[in-house]
Short mmCIF file of C-alpha atoms and ligand atoms in Angstrom, two decimals:
data_model
loop_
_atom_site.label_atom_id
_atom_site.label_comp_id
_atom_site.label_asym_id
_atom_site.label_seq_id
_atom_site.Cartn_x
_atom_site.Cartn_y
_atom_site.Cartn_z
CA UNK A 170 -26.87 -2.86 -7.49
CA UNK A 171 -25.25 -4.46 -10.34
CA UNK A 172 -21.53 -3.69 -9.80
CA UNK A 173 -18.51 -4.49 -11.99
CA UNK A 174 -14.98 -4.38 -10.83
CA UNK A 175 -12.05 -4.01 -13.21
CA UNK A 176 -8.97 -5.02 -11.62
CA UNK A 177 -8.77 -7.96 -9.09
CA UNK A 178 -6.01 -6.46 -7.17
CA UNK A 179 -5.36 -5.14 -3.70
CA UNK A 180 -8.16 -2.73 -3.59
CA UNK A 181 -10.30 -4.33 -6.60
CA UNK A 182 -10.82 -7.41 -4.45
CA UNK A 183 -11.42 -5.86 -1.38
CA UNK A 184 -13.73 -3.17 -2.62
CA UNK A 185 -15.91 -5.76 -4.84
CA UNK A 186 -15.88 -8.13 -1.95
CA UNK A 187 -17.41 -5.50 0.97
CA UNK A 188 -20.06 -4.46 -1.97
CA UNK A 189 -21.11 -7.62 -2.34
CA UNK A 190 -20.98 -8.14 1.50
CA UNK A 191 -23.75 -5.18 2.00
CA UNK A 192 -25.91 -6.99 -0.88
CA UNK A 193 -24.85 -5.85 -4.26
CA UNK A 194 -24.34 -8.42 -7.03
CA UNK A 195 -20.34 -8.03 -8.07
CA UNK A 196 -18.47 -9.07 -11.05
CA UNK A 197 -14.92 -9.15 -10.57
CA UNK A 198 -12.71 -8.89 -14.26
CA UNK A 199 -9.11 -9.28 -14.46
CA UNK A 200 -6.48 -9.52 -17.48
CA UNK A 201 -4.61 -11.79 -15.32
CA UNK A 202 -5.90 -15.11 -16.23
CA UNK A 203 -4.12 -16.91 -13.40
CA UNK A 204 -5.66 -14.53 -10.24
CA UNK A 205 -8.79 -15.32 -11.82
CA UNK A 206 -8.62 -19.14 -11.50
CA UNK A 207 -7.11 -18.69 -8.56
CA UNK A 208 -10.20 -16.90 -7.38
CA UNK A 209 -13.00 -19.06 -9.04
CA UNK A 210 -11.24 -22.07 -7.61
CA UNK A 211 -11.72 -20.23 -4.16
CA UNK A 212 -8.24 -19.15 -3.42
CA UNK A 213 -7.40 -15.45 -2.76
CA UNK A 214 -4.20 -14.31 -4.81
CA UNK A 215 -3.03 -11.92 -2.20
CA UNK A 216 -2.90 -11.30 1.72
CA UNK A 217 -5.43 -9.45 3.32
CA UNK A 218 -6.78 -10.32 6.99
CA UNK A 219 -10.32 -10.91 6.86
CA UNK A 220 -10.75 -11.25 2.96
CA UNK A 221 -11.02 -14.77 2.40
CA UNK A 222 -13.53 -15.03 4.81
CA UNK A 223 -15.73 -12.22 3.03
CA UNK A 224 -14.62 -13.32 -0.55
CA UNK A 225 -16.19 -17.20 0.27
CA UNK A 226 -19.12 -15.66 1.87
CA UNK A 227 -20.13 -13.49 -1.04
CA UNK A 228 -19.55 -16.09 -3.62
CA UNK A 229 -21.52 -19.07 -1.67
CA UNK A 230 -24.31 -16.43 -1.63
CA UNK A 231 -24.00 -15.74 -5.10
CA UNK A 232 -23.26 -12.26 -4.81
CA UNK A 233 -19.68 -12.20 -6.24
CA UNK A 234 -17.90 -13.80 -9.23
CA UNK A 235 -15.11 -13.48 -11.15
CA UNK A 236 -14.23 -13.64 -15.01
CA UNK A 237 -11.79 -12.85 -17.72
CA UNK A 238 -14.73 -12.19 -20.00
CA UNK A 239 -15.06 -8.57 -20.84
CA UNK A 240 -18.47 -8.63 -22.83
CA UNK A 241 -20.17 -10.13 -19.68
CA UNK A 242 -18.13 -7.85 -17.09
CA UNK A 243 -19.20 -4.83 -19.37
CA UNK A 244 -22.64 -5.86 -19.88
CA UNK A 245 -23.42 -6.95 -15.91
CA UNK A 246 -22.65 -3.58 -14.15
CA UNK A 247 -24.55 -0.29 -13.94
CA UNK A 248 -21.92 0.87 -11.96
CA UNK A 249 -18.17 0.23 -13.57
CA UNK A 250 -15.35 0.50 -11.26
CA UNK A 251 -12.11 0.92 -12.56
CA UNK A 252 -9.50 -0.42 -10.07
CA UNK A 253 -6.58 -1.65 -12.19
CA UNK A 254 -2.95 -0.42 -11.38
CA UNK A 255 -1.41 2.78 -11.91
CA UNK A 256 2.27 2.15 -11.82
CA UNK A 257 5.15 4.50 -11.84
CA UNK A 258 6.13 5.48 -15.41
CA UNK A 259 9.75 5.96 -16.41
CA UNK A 260 9.38 9.37 -15.77
CA UNK A 261 7.72 9.24 -12.65
CA UNK A 262 4.17 10.33 -13.86
CA UNK A 263 1.52 7.73 -13.61
CA UNK A 264 1.16 4.89 -16.09
CA UNK A 265 -2.39 5.58 -17.36
CA UNK A 266 -2.26 2.69 -19.65
CA UNK A 267 -4.46 0.34 -17.97
CA UNK A 268 -6.83 3.18 -16.73
CA UNK A 269 -7.63 3.76 -20.39
CA UNK A 270 -7.69 0.24 -21.59
CA UNK A 271 -10.27 -0.06 -19.44
CA UNK A 272 -11.89 2.78 -20.34
CA UNK A 273 -11.76 2.04 -23.99
CA UNK A 274 -13.26 -1.67 -23.23
CA UNK A 275 -16.30 -0.11 -21.58
CA UNK A 276 -16.71 2.23 -24.55
CA UNK A 277 -16.75 -0.64 -26.84
CA UNK A 278 -19.32 -2.86 -25.30
CA UNK A 279 -21.40 -0.89 -23.36
CA UNK A 280 -25.02 -0.73 -24.66
CA UNK A 281 -26.83 1.47 -21.69
CA UNK A 282 -26.54 3.93 -19.26
CA UNK A 283 -23.26 3.49 -16.76
CA UNK A 284 -21.40 5.06 -14.39
CA UNK A 285 -17.81 4.76 -14.66
CA UNK A 286 -16.09 5.20 -11.41
CA UNK A 287 -12.24 5.92 -11.07
CA UNK A 288 -11.24 4.04 -8.15
CA UNK A 289 -7.50 3.75 -9.02
CA UNK A 290 -5.02 6.81 -8.12
CA UNK A 291 -5.20 8.63 -11.09
CA UNK A 292 -3.58 11.95 -12.06
CA UNK A 293 -5.62 15.30 -12.32
CA UNK A 294 -7.76 15.58 -15.19
CA UNK A 295 -7.86 11.51 -15.88
CA UNK A 296 -11.42 11.46 -15.55
CA UNK A 297 -11.72 13.81 -18.82
CA UNK A 298 -9.20 11.24 -20.90
CA UNK A 299 -11.57 8.68 -19.48
CA UNK A 300 -14.90 10.29 -20.42
CA UNK A 301 -12.86 10.88 -24.18
CA UNK A 302 -11.61 7.46 -24.46
CA UNK A 303 -15.25 6.42 -24.03
CA UNK A 304 -17.11 9.18 -26.14
CA UNK A 305 -14.07 8.15 -29.02
CA UNK A 306 -15.10 4.19 -28.59
CA UNK A 307 -19.07 4.56 -28.80
CA UNK A 308 -18.39 7.44 -31.79
CA UNK A 309 -16.24 4.77 -33.18
CA UNK A 310 -19.40 2.38 -33.47
CA UNK A 311 -21.78 4.83 -34.04
CA UNK A 312 -23.84 4.21 -30.59
CA UNK A 313 -25.18 6.88 -28.64
CA UNK A 314 -25.67 5.70 -25.34
CA UNK A 315 -25.38 8.16 -21.85
CA UNK A 316 -22.85 7.53 -19.27
CA UNK A 317 -20.85 9.48 -16.55
CA UNK A 318 -17.53 9.56 -15.48
CA UNK A 319 -16.94 9.95 -11.74
CA UNK A 320 -13.84 9.82 -9.49
CA UNK A 321 -13.99 7.86 -6.26
CA UNK A 322 -10.46 7.38 -4.71
CA UNK A 323 -9.44 4.99 -2.46
CA UNK A 324 -8.22 5.42 1.45
CA UNK A 325 -7.75 1.96 2.31
CA UNK A 326 -4.67 0.51 4.02
CA UNK A 327 -3.08 -2.66 3.23
CA UNK A 328 -3.55 -5.10 5.73
CA UNK A 329 -6.93 -3.46 7.14
CA UNK A 330 -8.22 -3.09 4.06
CA UNK A 331 -11.48 -4.49 4.91
CA UNK A 332 -12.14 -2.69 8.10
CA UNK A 333 -10.99 0.12 6.43
CA UNK A 334 -13.46 -0.02 3.66
CA UNK A 335 -16.29 -1.26 5.71
CA UNK A 336 -15.80 1.79 8.25
CA UNK A 337 -14.30 4.55 6.20
CA UNK A 338 -13.30 7.65 7.45
CA UNK A 339 -14.67 9.34 4.44
CA UNK A 340 -15.73 9.04 1.09
CA UNK A 341 -15.05 11.08 -1.53
CA UNK A 342 -16.95 11.39 -4.86
CA UNK A 343 -15.72 13.82 -7.55
CA UNK A 344 -18.62 14.35 -9.74
CA UNK A 345 -21.04 16.93 -11.83
CA UNK A 346 -23.68 14.44 -12.72
CA UNK A 347 -26.70 14.27 -10.08
CA UNK A 348 -27.67 10.98 -11.42
CA UNK A 349 -24.29 9.40 -11.00
CA UNK A 350 -23.83 11.32 -7.64
CA UNK A 351 -27.35 10.00 -6.58
CA UNK A 352 -26.24 6.43 -7.45
CA UNK A 353 -23.11 6.60 -5.71
CA UNK A 354 -24.92 7.84 -2.76
CA UNK A 355 -26.75 4.70 -2.71
CA UNK A 356 -24.02 2.17 -2.91
CA UNK A 357 -22.10 4.06 0.08
CA UNK A 358 -25.29 4.39 2.10
CA UNK A 359 -24.87 1.12 3.85
CA UNK A 360 -21.06 2.10 4.86
CA UNK A 361 -22.14 4.96 6.81
CA UNK A 362 -25.40 4.44 8.83
CA UNK A 363 -23.98 5.89 12.02
CA UNK A 364 -23.13 9.59 10.41
CA UNK A 365 -22.80 11.04 6.72
CA UNK A 366 -19.14 10.72 5.67
CA UNK A 367 -19.46 11.13 1.84
CA UNK A 368 -18.19 14.17 0.75
CA UNK A 369 -19.11 14.96 -2.66
CA UNK A 370 -16.87 17.60 -4.57
CA UNK A 371 -15.84 18.06 -8.51
CA UNK A 372 -14.07 15.75 -10.24
CA UNK A 373 -10.53 17.52 -10.25
CA UNK A 374 -10.80 18.29 -6.40
CA UNK A 375 -11.46 14.91 -5.88
CA UNK A 376 -8.38 13.57 -7.80
CA UNK A 377 -6.15 15.67 -5.80
CA UNK A 378 -7.53 14.96 -2.30
CA UNK A 379 -6.09 11.50 -3.09
CA UNK A 380 -2.62 12.29 -3.81
CA UNK A 381 -2.38 15.51 -1.26
CA UNK A 382 -3.53 12.65 1.53
CA UNK A 383 -0.59 10.28 0.71
CA UNK A 384 1.82 12.97 0.21
CA UNK A 385 1.19 14.52 3.23
CA UNK A 386 1.21 11.33 5.45
CA UNK A 387 4.91 10.52 3.09
CA UNK A 388 5.62 14.15 5.04
CA UNK A 389 4.86 13.10 8.26
CA UNK A 390 7.29 10.03 7.99
CA UNK A 391 10.09 11.96 6.58
CA UNK A 392 9.98 14.58 8.83
CA UNK A 393 10.19 11.93 11.67
CA UNK A 394 13.19 10.18 10.12
CA UNK A 395 14.88 13.18 10.23
CA UNK A 396 14.00 14.43 13.56
CA UNK A 397 15.08 10.40 14.53
CA UNK A 398 18.55 10.84 12.56
CA UNK A 399 19.19 14.27 14.48
CA UNK A 400 17.93 13.05 17.79
CA UNK A 401 20.69 10.08 17.16
CA UNK A 402 23.44 13.20 16.87
CA UNK A 403 22.37 14.94 19.89
CA UNK A 404 21.65 12.19 22.27
CA UNK A 405 17.94 12.75 22.55
CA UNK A 406 15.15 9.88 22.45
CA UNK A 407 12.81 10.05 19.07
CA UNK A 408 10.27 7.95 21.11
CA UNK A 409 9.86 10.43 23.94
CA UNK A 410 9.85 13.49 21.00
CA UNK A 411 7.36 11.07 19.07
CA UNK A 412 4.91 11.00 22.30
CA UNK A 413 5.72 14.65 23.01
CA UNK A 414 4.61 16.03 19.98
CA UNK A 415 1.85 13.45 19.30
CA UNK A 416 -0.06 14.14 22.40
CA UNK A 417 -0.92 17.87 20.68
CA UNK A 418 -4.28 17.22 19.10
CA UNK A 419 -3.38 19.51 16.38
CA UNK A 420 -0.55 17.00 15.44
CA UNK A 421 -2.00 13.41 16.58
CA UNK A 422 -0.11 10.28 17.16
CA UNK A 423 -0.77 8.73 14.06
CA UNK A 424 2.10 8.39 11.50
CA UNK A 425 4.83 9.76 13.56
CA UNK A 426 6.84 6.36 13.57
CA UNK A 427 10.35 6.87 12.13
CA UNK A 428 11.70 3.78 10.56
CA UNK A 429 13.65 2.26 7.35
CA UNK A 430 11.75 4.70 5.35
CA UNK A 431 7.90 4.46 3.57
CA UNK A 432 7.56 1.86 0.67
CA UNK A 433 4.90 0.06 -0.94
CA UNK A 434 2.58 0.15 -3.84
CA UNK A 435 1.18 3.84 -2.83
CA UNK A 436 3.28 6.41 -1.38
CA UNK A 437 6.34 6.26 -3.74
CA UNK A 438 4.63 6.28 -6.71
CA UNK A 439 2.16 8.65 -5.67
CA UNK A 440 4.72 11.54 -4.37
CA UNK A 441 6.58 10.98 -7.67
CA UNK A 442 3.51 11.31 -9.66
CA UNK A 443 2.45 14.22 -8.13
CA UNK A 444 5.63 15.98 -8.08
CA UNK A 445 5.43 15.38 -12.05
CA UNK A 446 2.29 16.63 -12.61
CA UNK A 447 3.31 19.72 -10.32
CA UNK A 448 6.17 20.54 -12.54
CA UNK A 449 4.49 20.30 -15.63
CA UNK A 450 2.38 22.86 -14.24
CA UNK A 451 5.32 25.06 -13.35
CA UNK A 452 4.51 24.64 -9.67
CA UNK A 453 7.36 21.69 -8.64
CA UNK A 454 6.62 20.80 -4.71
CA UNK A 455 9.80 21.57 -2.63
CA UNK A 456 8.27 19.95 0.21
CA UNK A 457 8.05 16.42 -1.67
CA UNK A 458 11.48 16.58 -3.23
CA UNK A 459 12.46 16.54 0.27
CA UNK A 460 10.00 14.08 1.66
CA UNK A 461 11.58 11.59 -1.30
CA UNK A 462 15.06 12.58 -0.93
CA UNK A 463 15.12 11.94 2.70
CA UNK A 464 13.01 8.52 2.44
CA UNK A 465 15.57 7.20 -0.28
CA UNK A 466 18.21 7.92 2.47
CA UNK A 467 16.48 6.75 5.19
CA UNK A 468 16.31 3.20 3.56
CA UNK A 469 20.05 2.96 3.96
CA UNK A 470 20.05 4.60 7.39
CA UNK A 471 20.23 0.85 9.12
CA UNK A 472 23.04 -0.44 6.64
CA UNK A 473 25.33 2.81 7.39
CA UNK A 474 24.76 1.97 11.28
CA UNK A 475 25.29 -1.57 10.62
CA UNK A 476 28.29 -0.93 8.30
CA UNK A 477 29.90 1.80 11.11
CA UNK A 478 29.81 -0.91 13.79
CA UNK A 479 31.17 -3.32 11.62
CA UNK A 480 34.10 -1.25 10.94
CA UNK A 481 33.47 -0.23 7.53
CA UNK A 482 33.55 -3.76 6.14
CA UNK A 483 30.41 -6.38 6.25
CA UNK A 484 32.79 -8.90 4.09
CA UNK A 485 31.75 -12.40 5.45
CA UNK A 486 29.45 -11.45 7.79
CA UNK A 487 26.07 -12.90 8.34
CA UNK A 488 22.60 -11.01 9.35
CA UNK A 489 19.23 -12.23 10.08
CA UNK A 490 16.58 -10.21 8.61
CA UNK A 491 12.90 -10.12 10.11
CA UNK A 492 10.54 -9.08 8.19
CA UNK A 493 10.44 -8.65 4.03
CA UNK A 494 6.94 -7.11 3.45
CA UNK A 495 6.84 -3.09 3.07
CA UNK A 496 4.69 -3.01 6.33
CA UNK A 497 3.17 -5.60 8.67
CA UNK A 498 0.08 -7.57 7.94
CA UNK A 499 0.38 -7.58 4.33
CA UNK A 500 2.80 -9.77 1.33
CA UNK A 501 2.97 -6.52 -0.48
CA UNK A 502 7.11 -6.40 -1.42
CA UNK A 503 6.39 -3.43 -3.95
CA UNK A 504 9.10 -0.71 -3.16
CA UNK A 505 9.72 -2.27 0.50
CA UNK A 506 12.59 -0.66 2.22
CA UNK A 507 13.93 -5.02 2.94
CA UNK A 508 14.74 -5.06 -0.81
CA UNK A 509 17.17 -2.06 -0.28
CA UNK A 510 18.75 -3.27 3.00
CA UNK A 511 19.36 -6.72 1.53
CA UNK A 512 20.61 -5.60 -1.65
CA UNK A 513 23.01 -3.19 0.14
CA UNK A 514 24.28 -5.52 2.55
CA UNK A 515 24.88 -8.30 -0.06
CA UNK A 516 26.75 -5.37 -2.19
CA UNK A 517 28.84 -5.06 0.70
CA UNK A 518 29.76 -8.78 1.11
CA UNK A 519 27.51 -9.91 3.71
CA UNK A 520 24.90 -13.31 3.40
CA UNK A 521 21.51 -12.66 4.56
CA UNK A 522 19.19 -15.11 6.13
CA UNK A 523 15.82 -13.48 5.69
CA UNK A 524 12.24 -14.44 7.40
CA UNK A 525 9.01 -13.12 7.04
CA UNK A 526 5.64 -14.56 8.19
CA UNK A 527 3.41 -13.89 4.73
CA UNK A 528 5.67 -12.64 2.18
CA UNK A 529 8.36 -15.15 1.62
CA UNK A 530 6.51 -16.63 -1.82
CA UNK A 531 6.36 -12.73 -2.82
CA UNK A 532 9.97 -12.07 -1.94
CA UNK A 533 11.33 -15.04 -3.49
CA UNK A 534 9.47 -13.96 -6.81
CA UNK A 535 10.74 -10.17 -6.08
CA UNK A 536 14.34 -10.68 -5.22
CA UNK A 537 15.00 -13.95 -6.69
CA UNK A 538 17.18 -16.88 -5.58
CA UNK A 539 20.68 -15.53 -4.83
CA UNK A 540 23.61 -17.32 -3.32
CA UNK A 541 23.85 -14.66 -0.62
CA UNK A 542 20.30 -14.80 0.47
CA UNK A 543 18.57 -17.56 2.01
CA UNK A 544 15.00 -17.68 3.80
CA UNK A 545 14.66 -19.49 7.49
CA UNK A 546 11.17 -20.96 8.22
CA UNK A 547 11.61 -19.35 11.86
CA UNK A 548 12.97 -15.78 13.30
CA UNK A 549 14.88 -18.13 14.92
CA UNK A 550 16.39 -20.01 12.63
CA UNK A 551 17.25 -17.13 10.65
CA UNK A 552 19.04 -15.80 13.74
CA UNK A 553 20.93 -18.95 14.78
CA UNK A 554 24.36 -18.32 13.48
CA UNK A 555 24.13 -14.89 12.44
CA UNK A 556 26.50 -11.90 13.29
CA UNK A 557 23.41 -9.62 13.96
CA UNK A 558 19.63 -9.35 14.10
CA UNK A 559 18.43 -6.61 11.47
CA UNK A 560 14.38 -5.72 12.24
CA UNK A 561 12.80 -4.68 8.84
CA UNK A 562 9.31 -5.03 9.39
CA UNK A 563 6.64 -4.35 12.57
CA UNK A 564 5.28 -7.60 12.43
CA UNK A 565 3.42 -8.24 15.66
CA UNK A 566 5.12 -11.65 16.22
CA UNK A 567 8.43 -9.81 16.54
CA UNK A 568 7.61 -7.76 19.12
CA UNK A 569 8.50 -9.94 21.77
CA UNK A 570 10.72 -12.69 21.19
CA UNK A 571 12.25 -15.06 23.47
CA UNK A 572 15.57 -12.89 24.19
CA UNK A 573 17.41 -15.47 26.01
CA UNK A 574 16.51 -17.63 23.25
CA UNK A 575 17.74 -14.81 20.85
CA UNK A 576 21.06 -14.22 22.29
CA UNK A 577 21.95 -18.03 22.19
CA UNK A 578 21.18 -18.15 18.29
CA UNK A 579 22.97 -14.97 17.41
CA UNK A 580 26.67 -15.36 17.19
CA UNK A 581 27.22 -12.13 18.87
CA UNK A 582 23.98 -10.49 20.60
CA UNK A 583 23.45 -7.33 18.57
CA UNK A 584 20.45 -5.98 17.24
CA UNK A 585 19.51 -3.39 14.29
CA UNK A 586 15.91 -2.08 15.22
CA UNK A 587 14.51 -0.38 12.20
CA UNK A 588 11.44 -0.34 12.94
CA UNK A 589 11.96 0.84 16.70
CA UNK A 590 10.07 -2.02 17.93
CA UNK A 591 12.39 -3.11 21.08
CA UNK A 592 12.79 -0.98 24.34
CA UNK A 593 16.13 -0.41 24.20
CA UNK A 594 16.53 -0.54 28.18
CA UNK A 595 15.16 -4.27 27.88
CA UNK A 596 17.00 -5.52 25.07
CA UNK A 597 20.16 -3.83 26.80
CA UNK A 598 19.44 -5.60 30.11
CA UNK A 599 19.42 -8.60 28.17
CA UNK A 600 22.69 -8.34 27.13
CA UNK A 601 22.23 -6.92 23.82
CA UNK A 602 24.34 -4.16 21.97
CA UNK A 603 21.30 -2.30 20.29
CA UNK A 604 20.64 0.03 17.58
CA UNK A 605 17.48 1.89 16.93
CA UNK A 606 16.18 4.81 14.87
CA UNK A 607 16.84 7.89 16.57
CA UNK A 608 16.63 5.91 20.30
CA UNK A 609 18.98 6.50 23.17
N1 NAD B 161 -3.02 -1.05 -2.75
C1 NAD B 161 -3.33 -0.09 -2.04
O1 NAD B 161 -3.23 -0.21 -0.60
C2 NAD B 161 -3.86 1.02 -2.44
C3 NAD B 161 -4.73 1.95 -1.90
C4 NAD B 161 -5.40 3.46 -2.51
C5 NAD B 161 -5.66 3.50 -3.30
N2 NAD B 161 -4.93 2.35 -4.39
C6 NAD B 161 -4.80 2.51 -6.03
O2 NAD B 161 -5.74 1.56 -6.77
C7 NAD B 161 -5.40 0.93 -7.77
C8 NAD B 161 -4.96 0.00 -7.95
O3 NAD B 161 -3.93 -0.46 -6.92
P1 NAD B 161 -3.77 -2.08 -6.59
O4 NAD B 161 -2.72 -2.13 -5.33
O5 NAD B 161 -5.13 -3.13 -5.99
O6 NAD B 161 -3.14 -2.40 -7.92
P2 NAD B 161 -2.56 -4.20 -8.37
O7 NAD B 161 -1.63 -4.24 -8.81
O8 NAD B 161 -3.07 -4.93 -6.71
O9 NAD B 161 -4.16 -4.73 -9.19
C9 NAD B 161 -4.68 -4.51 -10.30
C10 NAD B 161 -5.24 -5.15 -10.89
O10 NAD B 161 -5.32 -4.46 -12.13
C11 NAD B 161 -5.29 -5.61 -13.26
N3 NAD B 161 -5.81 -4.72 -14.84
C12 NAD B 161 -4.76 -4.47 -15.24
N4 NAD B 161 -5.25 -3.81 -16.28
C13 NAD B 161 -6.56 -4.20 -16.65
C14 NAD B 161 -7.54 -4.49 -17.68
N5 NAD B 161 -7.62 -3.62 -18.44
N6 NAD B 161 -8.84 -5.15 -17.12
C15 NAD B 161 -9.20 -5.58 -15.99
N7 NAD B 161 -7.91 -5.94 -15.35
C16 NAD B 161 -6.74 -4.89 -15.35
C17 NAD B 161 -4.29 -6.15 -13.11
O11 NAD B 161 -3.92 -7.62 -13.63
C18 NAD B 161 -4.69 -5.96 -11.56
O12 NAD B 161 -4.71 -7.42 -10.93
C19 NAD B 161 -3.97 1.87 -7.87
O13 NAD B 161 -4.19 3.20 -8.36
C20 NAD B 161 -3.28 2.60 -6.63
O14 NAD B 161 -2.61 3.76 -6.61
C21 NAD B 161 -3.98 1.25 -4.10
#
């Protein structure tokens, strides 16, 4: 099938590459000429495991190419996926400018039947706006071309995006047009040969499903962060509590890890956008208000522990920060807790030496060059001469460091573990003073 992917960010690139992988002919379009140039030269502008190989394979096979040429891109695909960003607007609502610009571009150019697929996370009712935008653009040039708009929210996780797309838990299709539904069934058939995972529903339910999913996951994280903070007060160990409740199949183990708060490009903005929609409809979501407030406070929980341990002042102290990305296996720095933590440490008069296996370039772009923040080439280099180690991202390579070497590198053997990566008994046995999140 001929497919156009509008937007070649985390979602568009992965979706485009995976659709090409199963034999479709995919054109990826972006307004960011720099990104397209990188892709055309064989590079990949983001870090996503397995993606460079998949892109290279499909480009070579002639099933995947990248362009900034709108005319060619719109002419190409029977299916036009919109996978552009929907960042938060100033009032917390989702900024639909890019989605509607993409719809406008399609409406101005399409000459035959197209299915427009909203892959971006968009507020309930957006498919109607997309439909209206395209209809208005067609009317403007007196064109009568049939089309359908479908909601197909994406559930992939950065860091495991290729796997998630190739083996989805479910594929949600929101549509009321039988021809469009049949086309999407065909597109997704190769990804569910084992058993049927396609859920077809009305458009609004599909749009809400995506927000409800992210809101539920964010809720689990904030819930566990509150339990961890309480465990700190009560002398309990949240790791035991996590296992104790996770073993209940009604609860399950996933997304029960307390830490430095959730970040990334999705949860913070989606929780805000859902709140905005709910309030506008007179149904503010009390649970989500708490989820957000708990998360904001949690980002600074580690800094509170550090400040208390340093007797109230961090002036002149040096901290090694391991991990900058908002989670492991990505270079995404959007809303990363590291930003809040490093900002607070520096505001308290400390200096920071940071290390991340893949997000250093992105961190430099986001955090900028500051005299109080330098970057190290390895975890141990960051630790050398620091007053304490602060673990912020759960990268695998941080999990089992040479504790003897770490102890020699640090000025004092002190660890603040914002992801509960280490076993407190083991670390204390190695001579460290250890602070986790809700750990005994
Ligand atoms: N990143 C994730 O893990 C994830 C997961 C599920 C859903 N989503 C949703 O998917 C959408 C995209 O997210 P992302 O992380 O891929 O964003 P991103 O910022 O990485 O990529 C968006 C891309 O769209 C391009 N773009 C913007 N306007 C355009 C236009 N008019 N024409 C062509 N290209 C245009 C941008 O230049 C950018 O390259 C968002 O709505 C997001 O909420 C993201």
